[in-house]
PDB file of C-alpha atoms in Angstrom:
ATOM      1  CA  MET A  52      95.911  90.728  20.136  1.00  0.00           C
ATOM      2  CA  CYS A  53      94.402  89.234  17.007  1.00  0.00           C
ATOM      3  CA  LEU A  54      93.835  85.476  17.146  1.00  0.00           C
ATOM      4  CA  ARG A  55      92.777  82.597  14.982  1.00  0.00           C
ATOM      5  CA  ALA A  56      89.912  80.627  16.440  1.00  0.00           C
ATOM      6  CA  GLY A  57      90.215  77.409  14.505  1.00  0.00           C
ATOM      7  CA  GLY A  58      88.436  76.632  11.287  1.00  0.00           C
ATOM      8  CA  ASP A  59      89.564  78.803   8.381  1.00  0.00           C
ATOM      9  CA  PRO A  60      93.237  79.768   8.905  1.00  0.00           C
ATOM     10  CA  ALA A  61      92.715  83.027   6.962  1.00  0.00           C
ATOM     11  CA  ILE A  62      90.264  84.481   9.510  1.00  0.00           C
ATOM     12  CA  PHE A  63      91.508  86.422  12.548  1.00  0.00           C
ATOM     13  CA  TYR A  64      89.486  87.773  15.467  1.00  0.00           C
ATOM     14  CA  HIS A  65      89.622  90.521  18.064  1.00  0.00           C
ATOM     15  CA  ASN A  66      87.073  89.723  20.770  1.00  0.00           C
ATOM     16  CA  SER A  67      86.247  91.824  23.811  1.00  0.00           C
ATOM     17  CA  TYR A  68      83.576  92.708  26.360  1.00  0.00           C
ATOM     18  CA  TRP A  69      81.712  96.026  26.703  1.00  0.00           C
ATOM     19  CA  GLN A  70      79.607  97.588  29.455  1.00  0.00           C
ATOM     20  CA  LEU A  71      77.811 100.930  29.176  1.00  0.00           C
ATOM     21  CA  ASP A  72      75.537 102.959  31.412  1.00  0.00           C
ATOM     22  CA  PRO A  73      72.539 104.512  29.621  1.00  0.00           C
ATOM     23  CA  ASP A  74      74.318 107.880  29.312  1.00  0.00           C
ATOM     24  CA  GLU A  75      77.629 106.480  27.994  1.00  0.00           C
ATOM     25  CA  ALA A  76      79.014 105.669  24.560  1.00  0.00           C
ATOM     26  CA  LEU A  77      81.907 103.460  23.507  1.00  0.00           C
ATOM     27  CA  ILE A  78      84.209 104.824  20.801  1.00  0.00           C
ATOM     28  CA  ILE A  79      86.181 102.201  18.857  1.00  0.00           C
ATOM     29  CA  GLU A  80      88.827 103.351  16.390  1.00  0.00           C
ATOM     30  CA  PHE A  81      90.992 101.293  14.058  1.00  0.00           C
ATOM     31  CA  ARG A  82      92.514 101.522  10.611  1.00  0.00           C
ATOM     32  CA  PRO A  83      91.330  98.563   8.527  1.00  0.00           C
ATOM     33  CA  PRO A  84      94.281  96.771   6.916  1.00  0.00           C
ATOM     34  CA  GLU A  85      94.692  97.689   3.261  1.00  0.00           C
ATOM     35  CA  ASN A  86      95.507  94.106   2.342  1.00  0.00           C
ATOM     36  CA  CYS A  87      92.423  92.645   4.033  1.00  0.00           C
ATOM     37  CA  ARG A  88      89.875  90.939   1.784  1.00  0.00           C
ATOM     38  CA  THR A  89      87.060  92.000   4.093  1.00  0.00           C
ATOM     39  CA  TRP A  90      86.337  92.826   7.730  1.00  0.00           C
ATOM     40  CA  ASN A  91      83.279  93.066   9.940  1.00  0.00           C
ATOM     41  CA  PHE A  92      82.402  94.152  13.465  1.00  0.00           C
ATOM     42  CA  GLN A  93      79.429  92.924  15.482  1.00  0.00           C
ATOM     43  CA  LEU A  94      77.860  93.325  18.892  1.00  0.00           C
ATOM     44  CA  SER A  95      76.502  90.383  20.852  1.00  0.00           C
ATOM     45  CA  ASN A  96      74.968  89.879  24.259  1.00  0.00           C
ATOM     46  CA  TYR A  97      76.817  88.570  27.314  1.00  0.00           C
ATOM     47  CA  TRP A  98      76.536  84.981  26.021  1.00  0.00           C
ATOM     48  CA  MET A  99      77.758  85.954  22.518  1.00  0.00           C
ATOM     49  CA  GLU A 100      74.263  85.585  21.056  1.00  0.00           C
ATOM     50  CA  SER A 101      73.326  87.982  18.273  1.00  0.00           C
ATOM     51  CA  LEU A 102      71.473  91.153  19.177  1.00  0.00           C
ATOM     52  CA  ASP A 103      68.338  92.151  17.217  1.00  0.00           C
ATOM     53  CA  TYR A 104      69.859  92.803  13.781  1.00  0.00           C
ATOM     54  CA  ARG A 105      66.432  92.816  12.122  1.00  0.00           C
ATOM     55  CA  HIS A 106      65.368  96.068  13.771  1.00  0.00           C
ATOM     56  CA  ARG A 107      68.634  97.707  14.878  1.00  0.00           C
ATOM     57  CA  ARG A 108      72.079  98.180  13.405  1.00  0.00           C
ATOM     58  CA  ILE A 109      74.360  95.971  15.497  1.00  0.00           C
ATOM     59  CA  HIS A 110      77.012  95.135  12.899  1.00  0.00           C
ATOM     60  CA  ILE A 111      79.035  96.855  10.199  1.00  0.00           C
ATOM     61  CA  ASN A 112      81.515  95.796   7.538  1.00  0.00           C
ATOM     62  CA  ARG A 113      83.950  97.302   5.053  1.00  0.00           C
ATOM     63  CA  HIS A 114      81.151  97.927   2.557  1.00  0.00           C
ATOM     64  CA  GLY A 115      78.847  99.777   4.959  1.00  0.00           C
ATOM     65  CA  ALA A 116      81.322 101.715   7.094  1.00  0.00           C
ATOM     66  CA  THR A 117      82.142 105.374   6.572  1.00  0.00           C
ATOM     67  CA  LEU A 118      85.882 105.972   7.020  1.00  0.00           C
ATOM     68  CA  GLU A 119      87.517 109.176   8.212  1.00  0.00           C
ATOM     69  CA  ALA A 120      89.691 111.142   5.757  1.00  0.00           C
ATOM     70  CA  ASP A 121      92.817 109.414   7.131  1.00  0.00           C
ATOM     71  CA  GLY A 122      91.341 105.925   6.593  1.00  0.00           C
ATOM     72  CA  THR A 123      90.422 105.362  10.242  1.00  0.00           C
ATOM     73  CA  CYS A 124      87.137 103.673  11.058  1.00  0.00           C
ATOM     74  CA  ARG A 125      85.372 105.211  14.068  1.00  0.00           C
ATOM     75  CA  LEU A 126      82.518 103.171  15.508  1.00  0.00           C
ATOM     76  CA  VAL A 127      80.166 104.482  18.187  1.00  0.00           C
ATOM     77  CA  VAL A 128      78.332 101.971  20.374  1.00  0.00           C
ATOM     78  CA  ALA A 129      75.534 103.607  22.352  1.00  0.00           C
ATOM     79  CA  HIS A 130      72.024 103.081  23.678  1.00  0.00           C
ATOM     80  CA  ALA A 131      70.683 105.993  21.579  1.00  0.00           C
ATOM     81  CA  CYS A 132      71.715 107.446  18.234  1.00  0.00           C
ATOM     82  CA  PRO A 133      74.252 110.236  18.822  1.00  0.00           C
ATOM     83  CA  GLY A 134      73.280 112.011  15.590  1.00  0.00           C
ATOM     84  CA  PRO A 135      73.975 111.956  11.858  1.00  0.00           C
ATOM     85  CA  GLN A 136      77.571 113.091  12.344  1.00  0.00           C
ATOM     86  CA  TYR A 137      78.245 109.527  13.586  1.00  0.00           C
ATOM     87  CA  PRO A 138      77.306 107.319  10.610  1.00  0.00           C
ATOM     88  CA  ASN A 139      78.924 104.236  12.164  1.00  0.00           C
ATOM     89  CA  TRP A 140      76.609 104.163  15.207  1.00  0.00           C
ATOM     90  CA  LEU A 141      75.753 100.681  16.490  1.00  0.00           C
ATOM     91  CA  SER A 142      72.867 100.086  18.881  1.00  0.00           C
ATOM     92  CA  THR A 143      73.116  98.217  22.162  1.00  0.00           C
ATOM     93  CA  THR A 144      69.435  97.272  21.637  1.00  0.00           C
ATOM     94  CA  GLY A 145      68.879  98.007  25.315  1.00  0.00           C
ATOM     95  CA  HIS A 146      71.624  95.738  26.652  1.00  0.00           C
ATOM     96  CA  ARG A 147      73.958  97.240  29.259  1.00  0.00           C
ATOM     97  CA  CYS A 148      76.780  94.803  28.514  1.00  0.00           C
ATOM     98  CA  GLY A 149      77.857  92.261  25.970  1.00  0.00           C
ATOM     99  CA  SER A 150      80.664  91.137  23.729  1.00  0.00           C
ATOM    100  CA  MET A 151      82.062  92.597  20.527  1.00  0.00           C
ATOM    101  CA  LEU A 152      83.995  90.988  17.732  1.00  0.00           C
ATOM    102  CA  LEU A 153      86.125  92.399  14.925  1.00  0.00           C
ATOM    103  CA  ARG A 154      86.924  89.863  12.218  1.00  0.00           C
ATOM    104  CA  TYR A 155      89.529  90.170   9.460  1.00  0.00           C
ATOM    105  CA  VAL A 156      89.591  87.850   6.442  1.00  0.00           C
ATOM    106  CA  GLU A 157      92.924  87.266   4.676  1.00  0.00           C
ATOM    107  CA  ALA A 158      94.744  90.092   6.474  1.00  0.00           C
ATOM    108  CA  THR A 159      98.511  90.016   6.973  1.00  0.00           C
ATOM    109  CA  GLU A 160      98.715  92.988   9.332  1.00  0.00           C
ATOM    110  CA  PHE A 161      96.658  93.887  12.372  1.00  0.00           C
ATOM    111  CA  PRO A 162      96.775  97.606  13.224  1.00  0.00           C
ATOM    112  CA  PRO A 163      96.046  98.605  16.831  1.00  0.00           C
ATOM    113  CA  ILE A 164      92.517  99.246  18.028  1.00  0.00           C
ATOM    114  CA  THR A 165      91.692 101.945  20.561  1.00  0.00           C
ATOM    115  CA  THR A 166      88.578 102.110  22.709  1.00  0.00           C
ATOM    116  CA  ARG A 167      87.273 104.626  25.186  1.00  0.00           C
ATOM    117  CA  VAL A 168      84.027 105.203  27.061  1.00  0.00           C
ATOM    118  CA  VAL A 169      82.710 108.775  26.981  1.00  0.00           C
ATOM    119  CA  PRO A 170      79.564 110.536  28.199  1.00  0.00           C
ATOM    120  CA  GLN A 171      77.122 110.369  25.291  1.00  0.00           C
ATOM    121  CA  ALA A 172      76.255 114.051  25.824  1.00  0.00           C
ATOM    122  CA  THR A 173      79.770 114.992  24.671  1.00  0.00           C
ATOM    123  CA  LEU A 174      79.076 113.410  21.274  1.00  0.00           C
ATOM    124  CA  LYS A 175      76.092 115.642  20.582  1.00  0.00           C
ATOM    125  CA  ASN A 176      78.356 118.690  20.907  1.00  0.00           C
ATOM    126  CA  ALA A 177      81.027 117.439  18.531  1.00  0.00           C
TER     127      ALA A 177
END
């Protein structure tokens, strides 16, 4: 469910919690709304504090994401880089759990988001 959180009425949020063992990866897939001014996704720690964005990639937005041919955005959250075939990899910066937030600005539709945890070793073979 996409919610407003007060403040600007044009901003909507999906917020969730993640937990990964060192050998796991979280796959997040969604189709960004075409009518959305912008969107961004970020990882935070358990207390919703920012992870180390200065040294690791912990966030992505519509300008930096690589979309699939069908317009789907596939993000991979993992402790280690799964390889260049996953350009939207985001680092846990060593945290085993935390929160994640997807924000839409001026969107009028909110396509579904799917998530799944997989063994990271299966990504290297893809």
